[in-house]
XYZ file of C-alpha atoms in Angstrom:
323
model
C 1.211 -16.654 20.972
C 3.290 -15.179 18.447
C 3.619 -18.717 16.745
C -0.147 -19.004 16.804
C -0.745 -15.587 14.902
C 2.057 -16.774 12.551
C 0.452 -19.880 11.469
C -2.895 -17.718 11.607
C -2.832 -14.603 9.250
C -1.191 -17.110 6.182
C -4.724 -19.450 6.868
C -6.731 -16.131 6.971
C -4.822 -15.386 3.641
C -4.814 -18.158 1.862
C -8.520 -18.814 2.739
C -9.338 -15.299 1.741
C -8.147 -16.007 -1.717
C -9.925 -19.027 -2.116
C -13.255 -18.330 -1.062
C -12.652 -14.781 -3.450
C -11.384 -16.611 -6.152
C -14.629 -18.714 -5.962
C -17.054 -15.857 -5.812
C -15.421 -14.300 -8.702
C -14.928 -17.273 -11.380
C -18.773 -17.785 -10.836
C -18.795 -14.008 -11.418
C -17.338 -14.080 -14.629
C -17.810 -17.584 -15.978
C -19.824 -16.140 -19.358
C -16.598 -14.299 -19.729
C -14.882 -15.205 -22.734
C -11.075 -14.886 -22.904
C -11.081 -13.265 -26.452
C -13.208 -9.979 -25.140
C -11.017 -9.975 -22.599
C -7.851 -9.735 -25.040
C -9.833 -7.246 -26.928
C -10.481 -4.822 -24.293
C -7.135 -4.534 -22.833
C -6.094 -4.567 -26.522
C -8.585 -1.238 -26.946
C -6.846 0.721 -24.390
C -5.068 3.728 -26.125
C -0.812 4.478 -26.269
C -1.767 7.579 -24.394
C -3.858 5.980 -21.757
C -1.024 3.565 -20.969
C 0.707 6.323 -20.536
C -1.480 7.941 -18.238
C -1.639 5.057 -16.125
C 1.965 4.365 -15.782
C 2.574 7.967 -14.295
C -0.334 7.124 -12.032
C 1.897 4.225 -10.922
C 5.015 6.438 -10.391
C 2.742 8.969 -8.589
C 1.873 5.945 -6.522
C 5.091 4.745 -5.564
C 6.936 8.074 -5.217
C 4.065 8.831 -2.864
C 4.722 5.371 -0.537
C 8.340 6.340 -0.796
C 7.731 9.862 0.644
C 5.780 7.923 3.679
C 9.641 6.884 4.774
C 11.114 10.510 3.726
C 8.224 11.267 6.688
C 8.977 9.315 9.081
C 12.803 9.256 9.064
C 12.059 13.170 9.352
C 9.763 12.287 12.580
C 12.589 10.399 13.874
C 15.324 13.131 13.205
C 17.253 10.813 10.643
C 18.609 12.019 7.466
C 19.158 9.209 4.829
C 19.449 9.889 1.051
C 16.959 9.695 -1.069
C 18.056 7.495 -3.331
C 18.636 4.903 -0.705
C 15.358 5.772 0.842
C 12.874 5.557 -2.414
C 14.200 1.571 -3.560
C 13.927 1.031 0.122
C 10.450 1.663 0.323
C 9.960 0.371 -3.121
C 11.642 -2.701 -2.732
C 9.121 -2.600 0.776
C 5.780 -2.367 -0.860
C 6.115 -4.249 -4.329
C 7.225 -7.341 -2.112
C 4.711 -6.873 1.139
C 1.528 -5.999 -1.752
C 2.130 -9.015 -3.123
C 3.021 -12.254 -0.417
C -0.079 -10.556 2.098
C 0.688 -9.412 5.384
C 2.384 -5.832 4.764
C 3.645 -4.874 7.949
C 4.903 -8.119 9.151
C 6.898 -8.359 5.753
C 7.578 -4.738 5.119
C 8.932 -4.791 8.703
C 11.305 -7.173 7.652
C 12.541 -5.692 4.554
C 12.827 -2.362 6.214
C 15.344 -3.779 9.263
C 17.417 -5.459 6.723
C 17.677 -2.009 4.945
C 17.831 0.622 7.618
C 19.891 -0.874 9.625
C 22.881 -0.525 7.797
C 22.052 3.097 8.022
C 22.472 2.665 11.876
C 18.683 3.027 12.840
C 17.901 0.344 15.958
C 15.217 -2.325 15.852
C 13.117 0.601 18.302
C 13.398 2.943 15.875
C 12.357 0.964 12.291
C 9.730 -0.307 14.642
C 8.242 3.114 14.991
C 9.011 3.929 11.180
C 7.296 0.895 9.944
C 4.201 2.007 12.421
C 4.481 5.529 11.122
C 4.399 4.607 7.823
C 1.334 1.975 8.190
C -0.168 5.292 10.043
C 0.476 7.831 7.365
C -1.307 5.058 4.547
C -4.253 4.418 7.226
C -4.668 8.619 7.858
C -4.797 8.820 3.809
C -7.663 6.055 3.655
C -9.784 7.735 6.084
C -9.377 11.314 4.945
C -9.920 10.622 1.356
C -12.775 7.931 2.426
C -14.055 10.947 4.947
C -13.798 13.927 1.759
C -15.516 11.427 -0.727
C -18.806 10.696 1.377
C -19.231 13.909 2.417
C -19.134 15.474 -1.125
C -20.999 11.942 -2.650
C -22.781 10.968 0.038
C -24.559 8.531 -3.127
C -20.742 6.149 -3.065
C -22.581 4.182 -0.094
C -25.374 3.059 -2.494
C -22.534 1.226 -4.896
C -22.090 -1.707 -2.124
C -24.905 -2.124 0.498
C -27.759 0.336 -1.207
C -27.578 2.584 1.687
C -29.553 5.796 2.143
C -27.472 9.220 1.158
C -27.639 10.455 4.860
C -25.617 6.883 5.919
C -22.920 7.809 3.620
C -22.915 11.477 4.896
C -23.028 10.053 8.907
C -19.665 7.994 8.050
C -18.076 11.133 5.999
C -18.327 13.115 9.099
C -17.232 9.750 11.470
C -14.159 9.614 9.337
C -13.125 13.151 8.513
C -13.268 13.649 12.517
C -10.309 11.369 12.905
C -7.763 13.475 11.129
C -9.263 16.815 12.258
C -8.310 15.353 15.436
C -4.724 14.596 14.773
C -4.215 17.979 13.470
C -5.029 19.633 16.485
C -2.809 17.350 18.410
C -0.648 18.469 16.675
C -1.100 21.766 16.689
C -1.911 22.017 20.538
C 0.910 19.153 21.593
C -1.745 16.720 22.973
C -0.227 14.399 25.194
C 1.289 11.016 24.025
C -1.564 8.520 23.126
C -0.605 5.116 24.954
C -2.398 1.988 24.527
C -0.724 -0.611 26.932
C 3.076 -0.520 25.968
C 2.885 1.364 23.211
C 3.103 5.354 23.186
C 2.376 7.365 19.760
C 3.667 10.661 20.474
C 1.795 13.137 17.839
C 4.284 14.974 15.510
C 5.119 18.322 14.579
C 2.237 20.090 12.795
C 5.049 20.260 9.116
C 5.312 16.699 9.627
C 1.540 15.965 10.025
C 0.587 18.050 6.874
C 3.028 16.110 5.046
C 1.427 13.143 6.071
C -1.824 14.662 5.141
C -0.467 15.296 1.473
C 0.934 11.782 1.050
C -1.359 9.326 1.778
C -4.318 10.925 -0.390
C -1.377 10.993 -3.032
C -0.729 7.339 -3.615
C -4.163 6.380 -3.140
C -5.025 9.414 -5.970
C -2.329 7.873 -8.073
C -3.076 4.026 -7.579
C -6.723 4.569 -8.587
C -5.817 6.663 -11.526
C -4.316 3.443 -13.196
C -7.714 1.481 -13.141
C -9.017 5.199 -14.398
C -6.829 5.277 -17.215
C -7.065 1.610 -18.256
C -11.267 1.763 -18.550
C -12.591 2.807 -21.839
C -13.895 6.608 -21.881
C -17.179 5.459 -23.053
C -18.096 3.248 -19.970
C -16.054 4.988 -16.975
C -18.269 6.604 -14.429
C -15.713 9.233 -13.324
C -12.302 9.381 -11.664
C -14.214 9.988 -7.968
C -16.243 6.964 -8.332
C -13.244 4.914 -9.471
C -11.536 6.352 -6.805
C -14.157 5.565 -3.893
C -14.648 2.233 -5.230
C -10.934 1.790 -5.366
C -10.694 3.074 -2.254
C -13.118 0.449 -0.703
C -12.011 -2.428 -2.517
C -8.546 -1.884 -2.214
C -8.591 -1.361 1.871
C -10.936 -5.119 2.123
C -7.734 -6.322 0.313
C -5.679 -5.331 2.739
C -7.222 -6.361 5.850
C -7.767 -9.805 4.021
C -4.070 -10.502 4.409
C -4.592 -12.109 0.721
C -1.344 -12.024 -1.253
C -1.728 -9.526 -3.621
C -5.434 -8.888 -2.419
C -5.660 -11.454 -4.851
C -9.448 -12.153 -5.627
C -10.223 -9.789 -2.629
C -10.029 -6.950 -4.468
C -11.488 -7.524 -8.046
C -14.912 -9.128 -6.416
C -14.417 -6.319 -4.189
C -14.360 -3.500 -7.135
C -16.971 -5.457 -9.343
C -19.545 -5.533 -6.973
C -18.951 -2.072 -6.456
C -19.393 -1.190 -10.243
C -22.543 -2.682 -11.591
C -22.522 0.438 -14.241
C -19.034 -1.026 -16.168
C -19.069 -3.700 -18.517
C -17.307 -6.447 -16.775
C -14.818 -7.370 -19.162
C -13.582 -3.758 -19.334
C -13.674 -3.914 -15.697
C -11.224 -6.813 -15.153
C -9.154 -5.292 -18.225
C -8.277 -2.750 -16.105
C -7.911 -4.596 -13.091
C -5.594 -6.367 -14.773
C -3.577 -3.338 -16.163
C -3.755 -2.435 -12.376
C -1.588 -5.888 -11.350
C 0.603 -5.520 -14.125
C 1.935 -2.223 -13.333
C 0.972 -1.842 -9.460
C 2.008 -5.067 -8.549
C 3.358 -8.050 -10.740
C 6.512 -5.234 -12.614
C 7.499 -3.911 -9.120
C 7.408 -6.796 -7.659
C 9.998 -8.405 -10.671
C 11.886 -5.374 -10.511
C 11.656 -5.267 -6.316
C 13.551 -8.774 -6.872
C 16.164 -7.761 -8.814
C 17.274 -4.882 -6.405
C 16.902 -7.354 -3.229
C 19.763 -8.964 -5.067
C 21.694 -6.351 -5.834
C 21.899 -5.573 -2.311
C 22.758 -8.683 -1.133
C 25.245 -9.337 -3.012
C 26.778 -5.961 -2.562
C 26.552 -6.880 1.220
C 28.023 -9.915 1.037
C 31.275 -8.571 -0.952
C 31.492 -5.568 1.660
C 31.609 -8.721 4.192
C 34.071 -10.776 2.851
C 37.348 -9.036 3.498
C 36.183 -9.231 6.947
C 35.167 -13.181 6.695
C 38.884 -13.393 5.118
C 40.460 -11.312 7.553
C 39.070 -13.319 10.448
C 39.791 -17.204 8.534
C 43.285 -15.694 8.441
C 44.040 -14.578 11.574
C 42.601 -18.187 13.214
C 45.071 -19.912 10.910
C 48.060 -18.018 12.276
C 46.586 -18.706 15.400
C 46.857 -22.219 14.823
């Protein structure tokens, strides 16, 4: 079974990006490559700026979804150790697809040289994946109930749909809270058993995920012109929409997912400016973390194999006196 699934979520990838990529190149095949250069030319010092501390906001955010969990887990890890961990985690899982099979990966090989079991980075990695899924549904729940209109954007919905599914999805984290608060008994689903946490732990989840969703938006914010961006909460709803489809596509990098996703979604934006800052969004979201992600994968690897080697030594040594 495990084989099957995967072989699987790769196909449901990989066909996700195709069928996307389709979609969108007859999308924006009257779109010539020299407006494109302009408009990501037109963007201003400042708003580059702008949208690289949206990307720090973003990150620092993701990296205090570990801080969270180790706290959940009563483990105290630096950090500095902690923040290129989860780093390292997302700019490699956002872009080869499949998060938390991947970022479940990276995480073990980190954490558990910080003697954490495979039980216990199994429950961060589901903590974490928690904390990002609480943030999408209590931002998504706060946007529709103050612009009810966000529905209209992708299926033309009446208001009072979007204000039905703002109240569905706020419920779900007024929910945890009281768990919290009144120590609800441990949710179990088959096997597994999610014990709720301790309300300070809860609000900081609360705080977080809205955080790097606030800050990952605000780089497609910053990166579209002043004179054709609809607002930072319609960005962000959009964003939010688009950005979650990627996701659950299990496309590498969301990769076509998301920008026929977020076009569709904003008929009201020129469509070159549009895919300038989509692109802005890769760049510094995705394709420099990812670059950067590599370099510190190395780093540690190395570093792990020299701590190793003495031992390797010691052991080839002792065999040969031995012999």
């Amino acid at each position: 079974m495990k084989r099957i699934q995967d072989i699987a979520w790769p196909i449901i990838g990989l066909s996700a990006v195709a069928v996307s990529s389709w979609l969108l190149f007859r999308e924006l095949r009257g779109l010539s490559f020299a407006s494109l250069r302009e408009a990501i030319a037109s963007i201003s010092l400042g708003r580059w700026l702008l949208a690289i501390g949206s990307t720090a906001l973003a990150y620092s955010a993701l990296a205090w979804y570990d801080r969270i969990a180790l706290l959940h887990l009563g483990r105290k890890i630096g950090w500095l150790f902690v923040g290129l961990t989860s780093f390292t985690t997302y700019a490699i899982a956002h872009n080869i697809g499949a998060s938390v099979l991947s970022g479940a990966v990276i995480r073990y090989r980190a954490y558990s040289t910080k003697g954490l079991g495979a039980g216990e980075i199994g429950l961060l990695v589901a903590f974490c994946s928690f904390t990002f899924a609480l943030g999408v549904v209590t931002v998504g729940g706060l946007l529709l109930l103050f612009r009810p209109d966000l529905v209209e954007r992708f299926d033309g919905a009446p208001d009072w749909v979007g204000t039905a599914a703002g109240v569905a999805l706020i419920a779900a984290p007024l929910l945890y809270i009281a768990g919290s608060l009144l120590h609800f008994r441990p949710f179990r689903f088959g096997s597994f058993e999610f014990v709720y946490p301790r309300p300070s732990v809860a609000a900081r989840q609360l705080l977080a995920g809205p955080l790097e969703l606030i800050g990952a938006a605000g780089i497609i914010f910053f990166a579209l012109p002043a004179t054709a961006n609809p607002g930072f909460i319609v960005v962000l709803g959009v964003f939010l929409a688009s950005f979650s489809l990627a996701l659950v596509s299990h496309a590498p990098g969301g990769l076509g997912v998301l920008e026929i996703a977020f076009l569709e979604g904003m008929p009201d934006v020129p469509q070159v400016n549009a895919i300038a800052a989509l692109l802005v969004f890769r760049l510094l979201y995705l394709i420099l973390p990812f670059v950067f992600a590599l370099g510190v994968v190395l780093v540690f690897e190395r570093d792990r194999w020299q701590a190793l080697a003495p031992l390797r030594g010691g052991h080839s040594h002792a065999v040969g006196d031995h012999d």
